[in-house]
PDB file of N, CA, C and O in Angstrom:
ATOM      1  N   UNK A 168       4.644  40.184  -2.650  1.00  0.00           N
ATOM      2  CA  UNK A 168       4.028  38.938  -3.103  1.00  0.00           C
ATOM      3  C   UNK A 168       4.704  37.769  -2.376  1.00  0.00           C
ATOM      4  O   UNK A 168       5.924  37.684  -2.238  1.00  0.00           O
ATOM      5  N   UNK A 169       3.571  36.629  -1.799  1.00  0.00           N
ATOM      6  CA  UNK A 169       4.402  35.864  -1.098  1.00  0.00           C
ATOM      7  C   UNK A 169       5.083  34.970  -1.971  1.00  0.00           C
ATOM      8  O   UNK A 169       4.920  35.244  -3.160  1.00  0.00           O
ATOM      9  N   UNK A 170       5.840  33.921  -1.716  1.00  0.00           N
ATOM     10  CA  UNK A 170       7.189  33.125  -2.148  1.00  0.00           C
ATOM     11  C   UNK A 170       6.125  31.894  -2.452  1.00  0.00           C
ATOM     12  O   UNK A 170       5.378  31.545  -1.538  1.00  0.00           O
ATOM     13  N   UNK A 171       6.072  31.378  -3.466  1.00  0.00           N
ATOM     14  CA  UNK A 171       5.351  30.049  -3.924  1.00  0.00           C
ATOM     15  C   UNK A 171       6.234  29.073  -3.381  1.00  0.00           C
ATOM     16  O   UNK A 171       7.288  29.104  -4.015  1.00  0.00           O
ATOM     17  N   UNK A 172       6.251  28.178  -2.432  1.00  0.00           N
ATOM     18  CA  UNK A 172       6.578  26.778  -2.552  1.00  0.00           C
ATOM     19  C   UNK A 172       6.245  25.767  -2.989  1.00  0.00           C
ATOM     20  O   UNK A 172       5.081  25.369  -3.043  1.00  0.00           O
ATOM     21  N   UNK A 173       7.489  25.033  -3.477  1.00  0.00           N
ATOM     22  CA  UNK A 173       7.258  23.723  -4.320  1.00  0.00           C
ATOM     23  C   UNK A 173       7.736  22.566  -3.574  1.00  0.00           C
ATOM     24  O   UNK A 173       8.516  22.761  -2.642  1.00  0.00           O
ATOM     25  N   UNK A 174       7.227  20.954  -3.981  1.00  0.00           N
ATOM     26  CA  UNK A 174       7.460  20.592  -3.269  1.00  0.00           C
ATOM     27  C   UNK A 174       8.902  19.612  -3.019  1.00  0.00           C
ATOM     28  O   UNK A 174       8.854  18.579  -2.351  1.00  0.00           O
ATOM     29  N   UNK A 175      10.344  20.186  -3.754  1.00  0.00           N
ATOM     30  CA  UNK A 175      11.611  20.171  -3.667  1.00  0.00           C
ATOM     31  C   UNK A 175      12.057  21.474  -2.871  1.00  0.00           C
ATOM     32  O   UNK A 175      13.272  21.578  -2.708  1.00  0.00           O
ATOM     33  N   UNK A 176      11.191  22.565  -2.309  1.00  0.00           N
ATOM     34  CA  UNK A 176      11.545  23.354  -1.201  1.00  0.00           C
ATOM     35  C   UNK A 176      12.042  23.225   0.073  1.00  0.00           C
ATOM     36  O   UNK A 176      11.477  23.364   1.158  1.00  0.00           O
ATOM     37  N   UNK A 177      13.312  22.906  -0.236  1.00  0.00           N
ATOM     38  CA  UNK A 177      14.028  22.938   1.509  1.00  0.00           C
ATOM     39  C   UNK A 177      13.572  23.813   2.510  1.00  0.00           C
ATOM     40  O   UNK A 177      13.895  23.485   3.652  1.00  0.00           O
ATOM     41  N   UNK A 178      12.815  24.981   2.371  1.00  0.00           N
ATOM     42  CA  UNK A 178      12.458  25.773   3.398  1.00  0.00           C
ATOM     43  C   UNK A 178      10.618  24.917   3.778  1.00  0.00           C
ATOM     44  O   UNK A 178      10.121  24.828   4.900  1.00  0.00           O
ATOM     45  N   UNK A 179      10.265  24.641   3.046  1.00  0.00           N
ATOM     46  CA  UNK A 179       8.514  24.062   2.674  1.00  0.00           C
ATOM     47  C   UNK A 179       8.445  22.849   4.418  1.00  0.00           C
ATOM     48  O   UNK A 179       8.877  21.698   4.354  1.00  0.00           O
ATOM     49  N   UNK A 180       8.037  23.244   5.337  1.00  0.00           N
ATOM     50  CA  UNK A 180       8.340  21.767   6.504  1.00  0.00           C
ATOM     51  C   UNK A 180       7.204  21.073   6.045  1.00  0.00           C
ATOM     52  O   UNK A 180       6.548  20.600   6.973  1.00  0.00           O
ATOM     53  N   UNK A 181       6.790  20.873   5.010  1.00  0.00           N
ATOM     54  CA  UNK A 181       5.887  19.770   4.592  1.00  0.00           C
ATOM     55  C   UNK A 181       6.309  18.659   4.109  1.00  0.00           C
ATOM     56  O   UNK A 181       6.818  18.576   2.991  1.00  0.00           O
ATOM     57  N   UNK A 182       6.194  17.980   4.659  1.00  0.00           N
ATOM     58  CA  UNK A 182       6.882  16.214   4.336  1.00  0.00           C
ATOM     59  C   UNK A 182       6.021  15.678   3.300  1.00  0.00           C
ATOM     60  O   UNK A 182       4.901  16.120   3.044  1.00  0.00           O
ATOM     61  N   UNK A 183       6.742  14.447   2.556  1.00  0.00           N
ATOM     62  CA  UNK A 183       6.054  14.252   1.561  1.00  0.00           C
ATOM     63  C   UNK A 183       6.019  12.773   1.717  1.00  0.00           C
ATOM     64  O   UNK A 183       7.066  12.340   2.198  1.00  0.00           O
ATOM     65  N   UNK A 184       4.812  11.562   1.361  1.00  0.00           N
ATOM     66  CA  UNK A 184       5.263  10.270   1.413  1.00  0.00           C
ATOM     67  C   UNK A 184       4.568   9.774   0.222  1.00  0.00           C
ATOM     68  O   UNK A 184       3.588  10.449  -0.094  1.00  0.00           O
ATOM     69  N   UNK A 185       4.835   8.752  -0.523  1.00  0.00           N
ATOM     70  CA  UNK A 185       4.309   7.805  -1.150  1.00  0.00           C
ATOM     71  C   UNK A 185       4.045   6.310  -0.770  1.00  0.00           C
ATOM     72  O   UNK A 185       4.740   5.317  -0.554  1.00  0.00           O
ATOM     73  N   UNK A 186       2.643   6.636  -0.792  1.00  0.00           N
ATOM     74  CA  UNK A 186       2.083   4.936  -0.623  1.00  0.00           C
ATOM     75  C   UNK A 186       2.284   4.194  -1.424  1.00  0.00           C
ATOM     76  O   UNK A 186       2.400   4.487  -2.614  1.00  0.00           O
ATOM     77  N   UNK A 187       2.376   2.997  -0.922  1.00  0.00           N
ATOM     78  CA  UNK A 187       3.024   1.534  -0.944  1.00  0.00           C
ATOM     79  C   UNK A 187       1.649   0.884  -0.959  1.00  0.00           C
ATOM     80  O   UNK A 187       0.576   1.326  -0.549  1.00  0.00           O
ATOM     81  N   UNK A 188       1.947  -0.271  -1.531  1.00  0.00           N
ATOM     82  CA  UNK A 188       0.991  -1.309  -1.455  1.00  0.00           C
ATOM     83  C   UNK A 188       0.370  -1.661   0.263  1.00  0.00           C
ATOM     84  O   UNK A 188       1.293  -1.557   1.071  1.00  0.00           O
ATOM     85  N   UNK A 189      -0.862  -2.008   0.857  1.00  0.00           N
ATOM     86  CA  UNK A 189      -1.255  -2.083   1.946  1.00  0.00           C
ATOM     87  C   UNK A 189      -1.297  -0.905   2.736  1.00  0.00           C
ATOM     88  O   UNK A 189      -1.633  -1.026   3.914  1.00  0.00           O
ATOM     89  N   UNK A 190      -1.043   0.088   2.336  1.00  0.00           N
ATOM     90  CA  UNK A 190      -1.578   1.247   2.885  1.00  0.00           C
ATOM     91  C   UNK A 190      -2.757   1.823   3.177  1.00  0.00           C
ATOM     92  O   UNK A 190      -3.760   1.335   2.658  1.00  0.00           O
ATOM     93  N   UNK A 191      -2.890   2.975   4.061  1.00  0.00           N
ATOM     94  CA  UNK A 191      -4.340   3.298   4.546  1.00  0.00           C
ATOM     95  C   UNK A 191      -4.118   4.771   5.186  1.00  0.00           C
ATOM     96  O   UNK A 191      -3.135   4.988   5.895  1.00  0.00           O
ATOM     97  N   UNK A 192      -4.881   5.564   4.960  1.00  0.00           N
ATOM     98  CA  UNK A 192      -4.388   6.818   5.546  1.00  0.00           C
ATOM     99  C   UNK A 192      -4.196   6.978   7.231  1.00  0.00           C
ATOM    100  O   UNK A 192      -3.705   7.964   7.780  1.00  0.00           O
ATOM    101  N   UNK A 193      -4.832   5.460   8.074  1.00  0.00           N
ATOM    102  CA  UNK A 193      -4.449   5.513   9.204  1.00  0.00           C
ATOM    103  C   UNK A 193      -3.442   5.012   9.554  1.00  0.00           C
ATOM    104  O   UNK A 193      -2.854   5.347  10.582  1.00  0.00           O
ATOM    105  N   UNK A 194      -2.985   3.949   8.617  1.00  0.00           N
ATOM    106  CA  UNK A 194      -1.386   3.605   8.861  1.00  0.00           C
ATOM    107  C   UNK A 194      -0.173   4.456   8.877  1.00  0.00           C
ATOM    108  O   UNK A 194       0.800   4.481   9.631  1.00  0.00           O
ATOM    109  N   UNK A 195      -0.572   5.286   7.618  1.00  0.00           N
ATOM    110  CA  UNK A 195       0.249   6.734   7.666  1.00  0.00           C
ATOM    111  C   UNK A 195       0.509   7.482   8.530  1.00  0.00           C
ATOM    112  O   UNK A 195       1.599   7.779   9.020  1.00  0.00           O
ATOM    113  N   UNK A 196      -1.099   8.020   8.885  1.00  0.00           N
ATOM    114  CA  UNK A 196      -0.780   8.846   9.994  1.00  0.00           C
ATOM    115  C   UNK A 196      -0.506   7.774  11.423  1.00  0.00           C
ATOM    116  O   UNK A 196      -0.466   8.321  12.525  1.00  0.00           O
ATOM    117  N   UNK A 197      -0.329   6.294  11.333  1.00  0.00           N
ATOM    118  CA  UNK A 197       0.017   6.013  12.931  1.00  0.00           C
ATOM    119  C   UNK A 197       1.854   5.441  12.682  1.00  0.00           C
ATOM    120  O   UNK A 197       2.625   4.872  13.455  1.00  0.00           O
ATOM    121  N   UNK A 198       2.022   5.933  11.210  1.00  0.00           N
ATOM    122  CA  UNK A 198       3.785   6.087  11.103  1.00  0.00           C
ATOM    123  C   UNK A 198       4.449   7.396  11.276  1.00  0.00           C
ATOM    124  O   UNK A 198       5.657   7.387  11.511  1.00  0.00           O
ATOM    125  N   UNK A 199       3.904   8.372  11.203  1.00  0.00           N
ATOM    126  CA  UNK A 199       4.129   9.936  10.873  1.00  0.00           C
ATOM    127  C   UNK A 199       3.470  10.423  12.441  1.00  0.00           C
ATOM    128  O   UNK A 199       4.272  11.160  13.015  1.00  0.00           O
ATOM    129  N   UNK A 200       2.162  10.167  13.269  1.00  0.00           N
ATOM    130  CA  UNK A 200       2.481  10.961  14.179  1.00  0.00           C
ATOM    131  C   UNK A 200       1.622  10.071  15.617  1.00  0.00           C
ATOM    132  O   UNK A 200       0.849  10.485  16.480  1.00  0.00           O
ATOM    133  N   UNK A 201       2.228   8.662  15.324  1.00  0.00           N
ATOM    134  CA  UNK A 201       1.878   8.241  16.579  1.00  0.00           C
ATOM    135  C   UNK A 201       0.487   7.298  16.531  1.00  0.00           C
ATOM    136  O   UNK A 201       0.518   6.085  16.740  1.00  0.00           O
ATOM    137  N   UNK A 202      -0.691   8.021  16.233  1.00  0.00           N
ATOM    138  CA  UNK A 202      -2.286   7.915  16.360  1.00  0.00           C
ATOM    139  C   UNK A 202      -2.792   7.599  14.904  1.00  0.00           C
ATOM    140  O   UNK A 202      -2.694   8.514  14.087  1.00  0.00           O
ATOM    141  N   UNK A 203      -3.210   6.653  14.581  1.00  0.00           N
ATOM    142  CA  UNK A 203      -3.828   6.487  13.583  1.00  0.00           C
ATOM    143  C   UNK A 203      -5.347   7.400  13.470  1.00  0.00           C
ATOM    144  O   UNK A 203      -5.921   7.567  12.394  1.00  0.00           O
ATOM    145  N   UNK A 204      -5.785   7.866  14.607  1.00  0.00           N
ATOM    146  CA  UNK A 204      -7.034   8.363  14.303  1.00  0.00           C
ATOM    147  C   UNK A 204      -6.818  10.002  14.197  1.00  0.00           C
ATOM    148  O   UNK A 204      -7.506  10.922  14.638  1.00  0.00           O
ATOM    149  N   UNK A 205      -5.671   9.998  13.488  1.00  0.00           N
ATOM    150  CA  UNK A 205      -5.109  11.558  13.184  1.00  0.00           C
ATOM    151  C   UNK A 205      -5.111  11.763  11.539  1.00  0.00           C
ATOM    152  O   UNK A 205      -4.832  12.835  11.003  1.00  0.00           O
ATOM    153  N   UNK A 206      -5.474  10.555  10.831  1.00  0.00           N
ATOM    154  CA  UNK A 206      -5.802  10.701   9.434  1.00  0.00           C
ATOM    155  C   UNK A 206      -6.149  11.590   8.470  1.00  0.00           C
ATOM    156  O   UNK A 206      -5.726  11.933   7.366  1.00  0.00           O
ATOM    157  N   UNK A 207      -7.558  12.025   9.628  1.00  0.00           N
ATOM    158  CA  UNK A 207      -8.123  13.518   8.962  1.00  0.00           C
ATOM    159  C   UNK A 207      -7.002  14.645   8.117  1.00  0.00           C
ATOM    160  O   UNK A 207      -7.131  15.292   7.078  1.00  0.00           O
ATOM    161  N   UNK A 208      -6.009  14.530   8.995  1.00  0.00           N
ATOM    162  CA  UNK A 208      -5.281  16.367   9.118  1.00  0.00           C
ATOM    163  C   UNK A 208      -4.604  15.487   7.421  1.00  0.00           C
ATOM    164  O   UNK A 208      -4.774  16.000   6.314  1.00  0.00           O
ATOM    165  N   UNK A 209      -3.959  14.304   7.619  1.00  0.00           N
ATOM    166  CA  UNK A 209      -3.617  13.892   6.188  1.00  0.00           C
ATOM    167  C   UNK A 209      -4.789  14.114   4.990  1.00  0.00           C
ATOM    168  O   UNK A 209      -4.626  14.840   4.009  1.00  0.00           O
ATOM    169  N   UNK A 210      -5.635  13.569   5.195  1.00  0.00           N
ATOM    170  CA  UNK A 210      -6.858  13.838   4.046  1.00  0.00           C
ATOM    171  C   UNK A 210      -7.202  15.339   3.693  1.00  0.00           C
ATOM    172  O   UNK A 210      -7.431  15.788   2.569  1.00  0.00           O
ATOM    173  N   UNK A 211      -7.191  16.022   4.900  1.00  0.00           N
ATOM    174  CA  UNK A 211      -7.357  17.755   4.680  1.00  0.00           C
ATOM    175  C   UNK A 211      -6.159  17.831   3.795  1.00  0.00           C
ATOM    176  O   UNK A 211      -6.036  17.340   2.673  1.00  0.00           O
ATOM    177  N   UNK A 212      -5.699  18.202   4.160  1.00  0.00           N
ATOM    178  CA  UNK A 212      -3.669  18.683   3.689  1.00  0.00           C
ATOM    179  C   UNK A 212      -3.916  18.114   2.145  1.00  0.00           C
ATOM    180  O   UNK A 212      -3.239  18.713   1.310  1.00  0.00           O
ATOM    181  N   UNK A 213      -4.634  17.228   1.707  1.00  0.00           N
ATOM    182  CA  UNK A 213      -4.372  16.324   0.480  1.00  0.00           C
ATOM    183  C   UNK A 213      -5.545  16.408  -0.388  1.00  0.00           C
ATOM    184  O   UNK A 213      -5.670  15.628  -1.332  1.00  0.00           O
ATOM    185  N   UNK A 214      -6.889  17.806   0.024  1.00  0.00           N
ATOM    186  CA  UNK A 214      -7.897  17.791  -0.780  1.00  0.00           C
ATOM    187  C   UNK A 214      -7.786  18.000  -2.238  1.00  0.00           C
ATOM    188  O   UNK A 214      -8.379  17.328  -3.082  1.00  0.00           O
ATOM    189  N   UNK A 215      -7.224  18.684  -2.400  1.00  0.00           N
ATOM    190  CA  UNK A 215      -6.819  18.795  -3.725  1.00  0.00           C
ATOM    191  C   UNK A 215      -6.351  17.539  -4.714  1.00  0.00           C
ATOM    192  O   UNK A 215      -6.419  17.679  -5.935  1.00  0.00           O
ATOM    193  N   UNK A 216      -5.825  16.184  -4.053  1.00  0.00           N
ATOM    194  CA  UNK A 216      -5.812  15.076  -4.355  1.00  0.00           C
ATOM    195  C   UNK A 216      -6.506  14.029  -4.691  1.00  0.00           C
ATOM    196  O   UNK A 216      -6.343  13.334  -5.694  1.00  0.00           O
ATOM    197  N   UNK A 217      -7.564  13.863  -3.560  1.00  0.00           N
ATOM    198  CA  UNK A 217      -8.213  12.853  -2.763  1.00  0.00           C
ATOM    199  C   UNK A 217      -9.018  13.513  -2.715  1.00  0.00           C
ATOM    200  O   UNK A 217      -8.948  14.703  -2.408  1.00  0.00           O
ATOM    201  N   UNK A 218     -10.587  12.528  -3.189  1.00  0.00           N
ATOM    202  CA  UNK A 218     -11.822  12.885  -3.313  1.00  0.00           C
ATOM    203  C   UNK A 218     -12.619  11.888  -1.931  1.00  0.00           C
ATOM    204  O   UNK A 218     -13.686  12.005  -1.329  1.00  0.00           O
ATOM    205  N   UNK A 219     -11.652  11.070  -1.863  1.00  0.00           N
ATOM    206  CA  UNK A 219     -11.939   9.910  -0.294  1.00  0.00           C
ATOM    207  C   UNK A 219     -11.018   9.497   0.280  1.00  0.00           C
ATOM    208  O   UNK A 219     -10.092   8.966  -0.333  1.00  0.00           O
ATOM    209  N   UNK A 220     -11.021   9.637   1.708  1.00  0.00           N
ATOM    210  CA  UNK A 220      -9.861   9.068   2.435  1.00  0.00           C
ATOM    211  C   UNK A 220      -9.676   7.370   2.197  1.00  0.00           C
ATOM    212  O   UNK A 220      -8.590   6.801   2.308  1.00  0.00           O
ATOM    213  N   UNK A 221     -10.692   6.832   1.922  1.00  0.00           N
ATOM    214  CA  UNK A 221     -10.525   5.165   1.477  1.00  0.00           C
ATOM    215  C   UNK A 221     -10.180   4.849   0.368  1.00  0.00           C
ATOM    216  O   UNK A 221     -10.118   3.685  -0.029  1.00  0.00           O
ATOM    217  N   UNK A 222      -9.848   6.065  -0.423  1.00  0.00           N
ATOM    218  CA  UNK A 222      -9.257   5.358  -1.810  1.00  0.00           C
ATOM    219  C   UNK A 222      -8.158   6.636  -2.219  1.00  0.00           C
ATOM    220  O   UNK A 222      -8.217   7.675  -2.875  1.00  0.00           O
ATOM    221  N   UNK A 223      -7.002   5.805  -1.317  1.00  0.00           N
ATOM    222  CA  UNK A 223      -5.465   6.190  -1.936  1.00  0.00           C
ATOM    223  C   UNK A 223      -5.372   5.555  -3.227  1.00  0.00           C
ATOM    224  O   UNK A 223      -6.371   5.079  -3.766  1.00  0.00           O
ATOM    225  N   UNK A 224      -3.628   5.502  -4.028  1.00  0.00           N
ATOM    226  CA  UNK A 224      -3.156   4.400  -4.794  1.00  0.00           C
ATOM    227  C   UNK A 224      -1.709   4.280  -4.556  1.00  0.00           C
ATOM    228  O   UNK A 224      -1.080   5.213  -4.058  1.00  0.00           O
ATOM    229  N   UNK A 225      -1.273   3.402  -4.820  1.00  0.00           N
ATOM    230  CA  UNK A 225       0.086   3.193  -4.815  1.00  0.00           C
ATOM    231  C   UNK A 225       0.561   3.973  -5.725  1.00  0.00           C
ATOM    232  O   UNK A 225       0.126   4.427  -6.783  1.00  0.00           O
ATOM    233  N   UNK A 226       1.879   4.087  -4.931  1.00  0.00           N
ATOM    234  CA  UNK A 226       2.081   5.959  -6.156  1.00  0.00           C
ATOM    235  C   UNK A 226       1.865   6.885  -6.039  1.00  0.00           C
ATOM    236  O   UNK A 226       2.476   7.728  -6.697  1.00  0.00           O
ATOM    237  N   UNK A 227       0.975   7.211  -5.228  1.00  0.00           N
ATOM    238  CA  UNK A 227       0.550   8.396  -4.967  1.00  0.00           C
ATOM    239  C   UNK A 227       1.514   9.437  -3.889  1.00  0.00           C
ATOM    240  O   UNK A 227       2.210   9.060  -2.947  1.00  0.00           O
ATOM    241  N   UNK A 228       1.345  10.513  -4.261  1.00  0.00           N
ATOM    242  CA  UNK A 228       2.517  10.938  -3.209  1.00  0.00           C
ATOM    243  C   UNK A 228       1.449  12.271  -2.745  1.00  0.00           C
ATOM    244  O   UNK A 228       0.911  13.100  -3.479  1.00  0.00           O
ATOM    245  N   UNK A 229       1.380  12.122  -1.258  1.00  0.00           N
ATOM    246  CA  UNK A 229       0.594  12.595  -0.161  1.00  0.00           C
ATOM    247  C   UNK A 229       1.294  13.656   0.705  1.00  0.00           C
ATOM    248  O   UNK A 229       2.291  13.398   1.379  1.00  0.00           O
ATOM    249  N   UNK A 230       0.634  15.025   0.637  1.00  0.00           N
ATOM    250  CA  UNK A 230       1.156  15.874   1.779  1.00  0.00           C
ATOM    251  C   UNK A 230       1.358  15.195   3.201  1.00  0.00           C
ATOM    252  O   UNK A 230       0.566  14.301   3.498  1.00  0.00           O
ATOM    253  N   UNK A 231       2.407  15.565   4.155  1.00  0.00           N
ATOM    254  CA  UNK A 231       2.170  14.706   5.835  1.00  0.00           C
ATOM    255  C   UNK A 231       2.930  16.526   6.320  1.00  0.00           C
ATOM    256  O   UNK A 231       4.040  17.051   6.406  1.00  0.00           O
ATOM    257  N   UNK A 232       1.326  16.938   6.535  1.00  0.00           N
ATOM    258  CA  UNK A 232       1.569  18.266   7.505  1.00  0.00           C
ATOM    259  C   UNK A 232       2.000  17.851   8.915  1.00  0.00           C
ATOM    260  O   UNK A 232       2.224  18.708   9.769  1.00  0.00           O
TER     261      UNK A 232
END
């Protein structure tokens, strides 16, 4: 059976961030990997969250595969 990770898993290379006020999932992804038009892979990674990439919240704490 595989090993469940959580997300205080030191082995897990999934980064974790919480948005801040003025955020946008392209700001994210153009702090995390350069390109803002890399958003998508954040919104995938975060379906289970997020029903729209245009409506984060502050507070929210977001997979960054």
């Amino acid at each position: 059976m595989a090993e469940q990770k959580t997300p205080n898993d030191p082995l897990d290379p999934t980064q974790w961030y919480e948005v801040v006020s003025g955020d946008t999932l392209s700001k994210i992804a153009k702090k995390f990997y350069g390109d803002p038009n890399l958003y998508p892979q954040i919104f995938e990674a975060n379906r289970d969250r997020l029903n729209d990439p245009n409506k984060i919240q502050v507070g929210q704490k977001l997979r960054i595969p």
